[in-house]
Each structure stands twice: as structure tokens, then as C-alpha cells.
Amino acid sequence: MLEWKDNLNILNLYATKDIILSCAETGQLVTFSAPSLRDLISNFQLNICVGFLKKTYTELQKAFEIWEPRNFYDIFVILITKAGVYREYIELKTNVWEGFKVLFKKHELTCTENDIYIDDVFLDEGLFNVIIYLLKKLNGESVQPPVIAKTPEEQAFLDEMNKMNEKIARIKGQNKSAKEDDLLKIFATICYIFPMMTFDYLLDQTMYQISWLQKYASKGVNYSIEEKAFAAGNMKKKLKFFLEK
């Protein structure tokens, strides 16, 4: 499996939503277009695609079990190349494929009977895992970069570990339910501390950027409270500006 790297950087995302994926072994480069909140809201097929790619192997394995997928990469390839020709999967395949094209809109995507290509770059498991990692990271999730297996035995072990981690994450998330106005509250907090920003501006950012802003906006609110307490003589410790590390 080839090892792919990304240049995801919070500063770069404010300049451009293009993330470069590179493989040192082959010298190949692929441009991933990070979807903003507005993109996800306005593009139905992109929303379906990202929602599908954020699912887990254990959630989807039963629907594709006749093809005996080994992991989530297998499920994605099966959907686009094999299962997508059947009536039960045609609509899902179309939406996921068209949405996937948006993530790589600077390239031409093609598929054969068994394989998927981004221009002339073969979508192997290593590249696919980096794409999933990026989507989760851009969604504001705390995730670790994918580990590259050196042997089939290591890969089998990683597959089993991933399945176990998926089950643990699903159990932890069962009792969590986001309220429909949670995101608006985050926007309001950010705009309160950074009044030059607007809801319209924030919609053009990724959740990764929103989460970064939210962290400092929350610190800004605390600083504002401590500043008043310090001025009134009710706080003895030294006041630390919220943007300081």
C-alpha cells in the first residue's frame, strides 16, 4: 500500500480550500477540494457522499456482504464499480459518485469494472484512507492520521482494530444528540468575540475552521468576564490575553 501525505493546515484553509495529497514513492499529486458548510448544505449529492464516507464498515457491511468486503475501502469500491449496477444501489451509487467528483473537481474521475482513478492516479486503499481522515478532520472531529501496514498480517490486525474502534465510537455516540440550533449558537459566540465575521462568512468555512474559531471565541468570553473581575479588584492573578498560548 502506498503512503499518501496531506498538507492540511488551518492557515492554508483560509487562503484556499485546496488540499494537496502527495505520494513520495510515485511523485503523484492529487488536489482535494475541502467542502465548506455552504457546499454541504447547497449540494445534495455532496452531502449524501460525505455522509456515506463518514459511516463505518460495521454500519454498511451487511448491505454489501454478498461481495465479502474486507474493510470500508472495499465497500466504497464495490458500490461504485459492482453494486451500483443493481436497482437497489443505483440511486446511492449515483449520489455518492457525483458527490465524490465534487471533492476532486480539479480532476477527471473514472471507474472500470474493478478500479477507480483520479486522472491517472489509482485510488488505492492508502489514498482512500487519507481522504476519509481529511473528511473527518474537516468536520471538526479529533482523529489520528491513518497507519500504513507493511505486511498483510499487519493490515489484517489494523482492520480488526478499526472495527473495534468503530464499535466503541458508536457506543459512546449513542447518547449524544445535537440540537438544531447548536451550530447557530457557535456562530453567535464567534461573531460576538470577532464582530468583523458574519454568519455568511462562516458558512464558507469548514467545520475544522469553525471549531478552531470557537475555541478562541470561548476563551475570549472567559477573558471578558475575568477582565471585568480584574478591573473591579476581584481577581488577584495576572490577566492573560485569550490569544496567548
Short mmCIF file of N, CA and C in Angstrom, two decimals, residues 109-219:
data_model
loop_
_atom_site.label_atom_id
_atom_site.label_comp_id
_atom_site.label_asym_id
_atom_site.label_seq_id
_atom_site.Cartn_x
_atom_site.Cartn_y
_atom_site.Cartn_z
N LEU A 109 -12.56 12.02 -12.89
CA LEU A 109 -12.69 10.73 -12.21
C LEU A 109 -13.30 9.70 -13.15
N THR A 110 -12.72 8.51 -13.15
CA THR A 110 -13.23 7.43 -13.98
C THR A 110 -13.21 6.14 -13.18
N CYS A 111 -14.02 5.18 -13.61
CA CYS A 111 -14.00 3.88 -12.95
C CYS A 111 -14.11 2.78 -14.00
N THR A 112 -13.45 1.68 -13.74
CA THR A 112 -13.51 0.50 -14.60
C THR A 112 -14.37 -0.54 -13.89
N GLU A 113 -14.28 -1.76 -14.30
CA GLU A 113 -15.08 -2.82 -13.68
C GLU A 113 -14.70 -3.04 -12.23
N ASN A 114 -13.43 -2.76 -11.88
CA ASN A 114 -12.96 -3.04 -10.52
C ASN A 114 -12.23 -1.89 -9.84
N ASP A 115 -11.84 -0.86 -10.59
CA ASP A 115 -10.96 0.16 -10.06
C ASP A 115 -11.50 1.57 -10.29
N ILE A 116 -10.99 2.50 -9.49
CA ILE A 116 -11.35 3.91 -9.59
C ILE A 116 -10.07 4.72 -9.79
N TYR A 117 -10.14 5.73 -10.67
CA TYR A 117 -8.98 6.57 -10.96
C TYR A 117 -9.33 8.05 -10.82
N ILE A 118 -8.38 8.80 -10.28
CA ILE A 118 -8.45 10.26 -10.23
C ILE A 118 -7.41 10.75 -11.22
N ASP A 119 -7.85 11.19 -12.41
CA ASP A 119 -6.97 11.34 -13.57
C ASP A 119 -6.32 9.98 -13.81
N ASP A 120 -4.99 9.92 -13.77
CA ASP A 120 -4.33 8.62 -13.96
C ASP A 120 -3.85 8.02 -12.64
N VAL A 121 -4.31 8.59 -11.52
CA VAL A 121 -3.90 8.11 -10.20
C VAL A 121 -4.90 7.05 -9.72
N PHE A 122 -4.41 5.86 -9.44
CA PHE A 122 -5.25 4.78 -8.95
C PHE A 122 -5.67 5.06 -7.51
N LEU A 123 -6.97 4.99 -7.24
CA LEU A 123 -7.47 5.19 -5.89
C LEU A 123 -7.25 3.90 -5.10
N ASP A 124 -6.09 3.81 -4.46
CA ASP A 124 -5.79 2.63 -3.66
C ASP A 124 -6.27 2.86 -2.23
N GLU A 125 -6.05 1.87 -1.38
CA GLU A 125 -6.54 1.95 -0.01
C GLU A 125 -5.85 3.04 0.78
N GLY A 126 -4.56 3.25 0.53
CA GLY A 126 -3.82 4.29 1.25
C GLY A 126 -4.38 5.67 0.96
N LEU A 127 -4.65 5.97 -0.32
CA LEU A 127 -5.19 7.27 -0.71
C LEU A 127 -6.61 7.42 -0.16
N PHE A 128 -7.40 6.36 -0.24
CA PHE A 128 -8.78 6.41 0.27
C PHE A 128 -8.80 6.70 1.76
N ASN A 129 -7.93 6.07 2.52
CA ASN A 129 -7.89 6.27 3.97
C ASN A 129 -7.53 7.70 4.34
N VAL A 130 -6.65 8.33 3.54
CA VAL A 130 -6.30 9.73 3.78
C VAL A 130 -7.50 10.62 3.49
N ILE A 131 -8.27 10.29 2.46
CA ILE A 131 -9.47 11.06 2.13
C ILE A 131 -10.48 11.00 3.29
N ILE A 132 -10.69 9.81 3.83
CA ILE A 132 -11.61 9.65 4.97
C ILE A 132 -11.10 10.44 6.18
N TYR A 133 -9.80 10.37 6.42
CA TYR A 133 -9.19 11.11 7.52
C TYR A 133 -9.43 12.62 7.35
N LEU A 134 -9.24 13.12 6.13
CA LEU A 134 -9.43 14.55 5.87
C LEU A 134 -10.88 14.96 6.10
N LEU A 135 -11.81 14.16 5.62
CA LEU A 135 -13.23 14.50 5.77
C LEU A 135 -13.61 14.58 7.25
N LYS A 136 -13.11 13.66 8.05
CA LYS A 136 -13.41 13.67 9.48
C LYS A 136 -12.73 14.85 10.17
N LYS A 137 -11.50 15.12 9.78
CA LYS A 137 -10.76 16.25 10.35
C LYS A 137 -11.45 17.57 9.99
N LEU A 138 -11.86 17.71 8.74
CA LEU A 138 -12.54 18.92 8.29
C LEU A 138 -13.91 19.07 8.94
N ASN A 139 -14.46 17.96 9.41
CA ASN A 139 -15.75 18.00 10.10
C ASN A 139 -15.59 18.38 11.57
N GLY A 140 -14.35 18.64 11.97
CA GLY A 140 -14.09 19.05 13.35
C GLY A 140 -13.87 17.90 14.30
N GLU A 141 -13.75 16.67 13.78
CA GLU A 141 -13.54 15.51 14.64
C GLU A 141 -12.06 15.39 15.01
N SER A 142 -11.81 14.81 16.18
CA SER A 142 -10.45 14.55 16.62
C SER A 142 -10.04 13.16 16.14
N VAL A 143 -9.21 13.11 15.11
CA VAL A 143 -8.81 11.83 14.51
C VAL A 143 -7.30 11.80 14.29
N GLN A 144 -6.77 10.59 14.26
CA GLN A 144 -5.35 10.39 14.01
C GLN A 144 -5.13 10.03 12.54
N PRO A 145 -4.00 10.45 11.95
CA PRO A 145 -3.70 10.07 10.56
C PRO A 145 -3.69 8.55 10.41
N PRO A 146 -4.08 8.03 9.24
CA PRO A 146 -4.12 6.57 9.05
C PRO A 146 -2.73 5.94 9.15
N VAL A 147 -2.70 4.73 9.66
CA VAL A 147 -1.46 3.97 9.80
C VAL A 147 -1.29 3.08 8.57
N ILE A 148 -0.09 3.04 8.01
CA ILE A 148 0.18 2.23 6.84
C ILE A 148 0.73 0.87 7.26
N ALA A 149 0.06 -0.19 6.85
CA ALA A 149 0.51 -1.55 7.16
C ALA A 149 1.65 -1.95 6.23
N LYS A 150 2.63 -2.64 6.76
CA LYS A 150 3.79 -3.08 5.97
C LYS A 150 3.61 -4.50 5.43
N THR A 151 2.75 -5.27 6.09
CA THR A 151 2.54 -6.66 5.67
C THR A 151 1.04 -6.97 5.69
N PRO A 152 0.62 -8.05 5.00
CA PRO A 152 -0.79 -8.45 5.05
C PRO A 152 -1.26 -8.75 6.47
N GLU A 153 -0.37 -9.29 7.29
CA GLU A 153 -0.72 -9.59 8.67
C GLU A 153 -1.00 -8.30 9.46
N GLU A 154 -0.16 -7.29 9.23
CA GLU A 154 -0.37 -6.00 9.88
C GLU A 154 -1.69 -5.38 9.43
N GLN A 155 -1.99 -5.52 8.14
CA GLN A 155 -3.23 -4.96 7.61
C GLN A 155 -4.45 -5.64 8.22
N ALA A 156 -4.38 -6.96 8.35
CA ALA A 156 -5.48 -7.70 8.96
C ALA A 156 -5.69 -7.27 10.41
N PHE A 157 -4.57 -7.03 11.12
CA PHE A 157 -4.66 -6.58 12.50
C PHE A 157 -5.28 -5.19 12.57
N LEU A 158 -4.86 -4.28 11.67
CA LEU A 158 -5.40 -2.92 11.64
C LEU A 158 -6.89 -2.93 11.32
N ASP A 159 -7.29 -3.81 10.40
CA ASP A 159 -8.71 -3.91 10.04
C ASP A 159 -9.55 -4.29 11.26
N GLU A 160 -9.06 -5.24 12.03
CA GLU A 160 -9.78 -5.68 13.22
C GLU A 160 -9.81 -4.58 14.28
N MET A 161 -8.70 -3.86 14.42
CA MET A 161 -8.64 -2.76 15.39
C MET A 161 -9.62 -1.66 14.99
N ASN A 162 -9.69 -1.36 13.69
CA ASN A 162 -10.61 -0.32 13.20
C ASN A 162 -12.06 -0.70 13.48
N LYS A 163 -12.38 -1.97 13.27
CA LYS A 163 -13.75 -2.43 13.54
C LYS A 163 -14.08 -2.27 15.03
N MET A 164 -13.12 -2.62 15.88
CA MET A 164 -13.34 -2.48 17.32
C MET A 164 -13.50 -1.02 17.72
N ASN A 165 -12.67 -0.14 17.15
CA ASN A 165 -12.75 1.29 17.44
C ASN A 165 -14.08 1.87 16.97
N GLU A 166 -14.58 1.36 15.83
CA GLU A 166 -15.87 1.82 15.31
C GLU A 166 -16.99 1.47 16.28
N LYS A 167 -16.94 0.26 16.84
CA LYS A 167 -17.97 -0.17 17.79
C LYS A 167 -17.93 0.69 19.05
N ILE A 168 -16.72 0.97 19.54
CA ILE A 168 -16.57 1.80 20.75
C ILE A 168 -17.10 3.20 20.50
N ALA A 169 -16.74 3.77 19.33
CA ALA A 169 -17.19 5.12 18.99
C ALA A 169 -18.71 5.18 18.85
N ARG A 170 -19.30 4.11 18.29
CA ARG A 170 -20.75 4.07 18.12
C ARG A 170 -21.45 4.01 19.47
N ILE A 171 -20.90 3.23 20.41
CA ILE A 171 -21.49 3.13 21.75
C ILE A 171 -21.40 4.48 22.47
N LYS A 172 -20.25 5.14 22.35
CA LYS A 172 -20.07 6.44 23.00
C LYS A 172 -21.01 7.49 22.42
N GLY A 173 -21.29 7.37 21.13
CA GLY A 173 -22.11 8.39 20.46
C GLY A 173 -23.59 8.16 20.54
N GLN A 174 -24.02 7.04 21.10
CA GLN A 174 -25.44 6.72 21.13
C GLN A 174 -26.26 7.70 21.96
N ASN A 175 -25.66 8.22 23.00
CA ASN A 175 -26.39 9.11 23.89
C ASN A 175 -26.18 10.59 23.56
N LYS A 176 -25.44 10.87 22.50
CA LYS A 176 -25.20 12.25 22.10
C LYS A 176 -26.19 12.65 21.01
N SER A 177 -26.87 13.76 21.23
CA SER A 177 -27.81 14.25 20.22
C SER A 177 -27.63 15.75 20.07
N ALA A 178 -27.24 16.17 18.89
CA ALA A 178 -27.02 17.59 18.64
C ALA A 178 -28.36 18.31 18.47
N LYS A 179 -28.50 19.48 19.07
CA LYS A 179 -29.70 20.29 18.92
C LYS A 179 -29.58 21.09 17.62
N GLU A 180 -30.74 21.39 17.03
CA GLU A 180 -30.73 22.02 15.72
C GLU A 180 -30.14 23.42 15.73
N ASP A 181 -30.10 24.07 16.92
CA ASP A 181 -29.55 25.42 16.97
C ASP A 181 -28.14 25.48 17.53
N ASP A 182 -27.51 24.31 17.75
CA ASP A 182 -26.16 24.28 18.31
C ASP A 182 -25.17 25.05 17.43
N LEU A 183 -25.25 24.83 16.12
CA LEU A 183 -24.31 25.49 15.21
C LEU A 183 -24.54 27.00 15.20
N LEU A 184 -25.79 27.41 15.27
CA LEU A 184 -26.09 28.84 15.29
C LEU A 184 -25.54 29.49 16.56
N LYS A 185 -25.58 28.77 17.68
CA LYS A 185 -25.02 29.29 18.93
C LYS A 185 -23.50 29.45 18.80
N ILE A 186 -22.87 28.50 18.12
CA ILE A 186 -21.43 28.59 17.89
C ILE A 186 -21.13 29.82 17.03
N PHE A 187 -21.91 29.99 15.97
CA PHE A 187 -21.75 31.17 15.11
C PHE A 187 -21.90 32.45 15.91
N ALA A 188 -22.92 32.51 16.77
CA ALA A 188 -23.19 33.71 17.55
C ALA A 188 -22.04 34.03 18.49
N THR A 189 -21.47 32.99 19.10
CA THR A 189 -20.34 33.18 20.01
C THR A 189 -19.14 33.73 19.26
N ILE A 190 -18.86 33.15 18.09
CA ILE A 190 -17.72 33.61 17.29
C ILE A 190 -17.91 35.06 16.86
N CYS A 191 -19.11 35.40 16.38
CA CYS A 191 -19.37 36.76 15.90
C CYS A 191 -19.37 37.77 17.05
N TYR A 192 -19.68 37.32 18.26
CA TYR A 192 -19.65 38.20 19.43
C TYR A 192 -18.22 38.62 19.75
N ILE A 193 -17.30 37.66 19.70
CA ILE A 193 -15.90 37.95 20.02
C ILE A 193 -15.17 38.55 18.82
N PHE A 194 -15.52 38.08 17.63
CA PHE A 194 -14.89 38.58 16.40
C PHE A 194 -15.97 39.23 15.54
N PRO A 195 -16.38 40.47 15.86
CA PRO A 195 -17.51 41.11 15.19
C PRO A 195 -17.30 41.38 13.70
N MET A 196 -16.06 41.31 13.23
CA MET A 196 -15.83 41.51 11.81
C MET A 196 -16.29 40.30 10.99
N MET A 197 -16.54 39.19 11.65
CA MET A 197 -17.01 37.99 10.97
C MET A 197 -18.54 37.96 10.95
N THR A 198 -19.11 37.37 9.92
CA THR A 198 -20.55 37.28 9.78
C THR A 198 -20.97 35.83 9.60
N PHE A 199 -22.26 35.55 9.77
CA PHE A 199 -22.75 34.21 9.53
C PHE A 199 -22.46 33.80 8.09
N ASP A 200 -22.60 34.75 7.17
CA ASP A 200 -22.37 34.46 5.75
C ASP A 200 -20.92 34.04 5.52
N TYR A 201 -19.99 34.70 6.18
CA TYR A 201 -18.57 34.35 6.07
C TYR A 201 -18.31 32.97 6.66
N LEU A 202 -18.88 32.68 7.81
CA LEU A 202 -18.65 31.40 8.48
C LEU A 202 -19.19 30.23 7.67
N LEU A 203 -20.27 30.44 6.93
CA LEU A 203 -20.83 29.37 6.11
C LEU A 203 -19.87 28.93 5.01
N ASP A 204 -18.94 29.81 4.64
CA ASP A 204 -17.97 29.47 3.60
C ASP A 204 -16.71 28.80 4.16
N GLN A 205 -16.73 28.46 5.45
CA GLN A 205 -15.59 27.79 6.07
C GLN A 205 -15.95 26.33 6.37
N THR A 206 -14.94 25.53 6.67
CA THR A 206 -15.16 24.15 7.07
C THR A 206 -15.39 24.08 8.58
N MET A 207 -15.92 22.96 9.06
CA MET A 207 -16.13 22.81 10.50
C MET A 207 -14.80 22.80 11.25
N TYR A 208 -13.73 22.38 10.59
CA TYR A 208 -12.40 22.41 11.19
C TYR A 208 -12.02 23.85 11.55
N GLN A 209 -12.31 24.78 10.64
CA GLN A 209 -12.04 26.19 10.88
C GLN A 209 -12.99 26.76 11.93
N ILE A 210 -14.26 26.38 11.83
CA ILE A 210 -15.26 26.85 12.80
C ILE A 210 -14.87 26.39 14.21
N SER A 211 -14.44 25.14 14.34
CA SER A 211 -14.04 24.62 15.65
C SER A 211 -12.84 25.38 16.20
N TRP A 212 -11.90 25.73 15.32
CA TRP A 212 -10.72 26.49 15.73
C TRP A 212 -11.15 27.86 16.24
N LEU A 213 -12.04 28.52 15.51
CA LEU A 213 -12.54 29.84 15.92
C LEU A 213 -13.34 29.75 17.21
N GLN A 214 -14.14 28.68 17.31
CA GLN A 214 -14.96 28.50 18.52
C GLN A 214 -14.08 28.39 19.77
N LYS A 215 -12.96 27.68 19.65
CA LYS A 215 -12.07 27.50 20.79
C LYS A 215 -11.59 28.85 21.32
N TYR A 216 -11.18 29.74 20.41
CA TYR A 216 -10.68 31.05 20.85
C TYR A 216 -11.81 32.00 21.22
N ALA A 217 -12.97 31.81 20.59
CA ALA A 217 -14.12 32.64 20.96
C ALA A 217 -14.55 32.33 22.39
N SER A 218 -14.53 31.04 22.77
CA SER A 218 -14.88 30.65 24.14
C SER A 218 -13.88 31.23 25.13
N LYS A 219 -12.60 31.19 24.75
CA LYS A 219 -11.57 31.80 25.61
C LYS A 219 -11.79 33.31 25.70
#
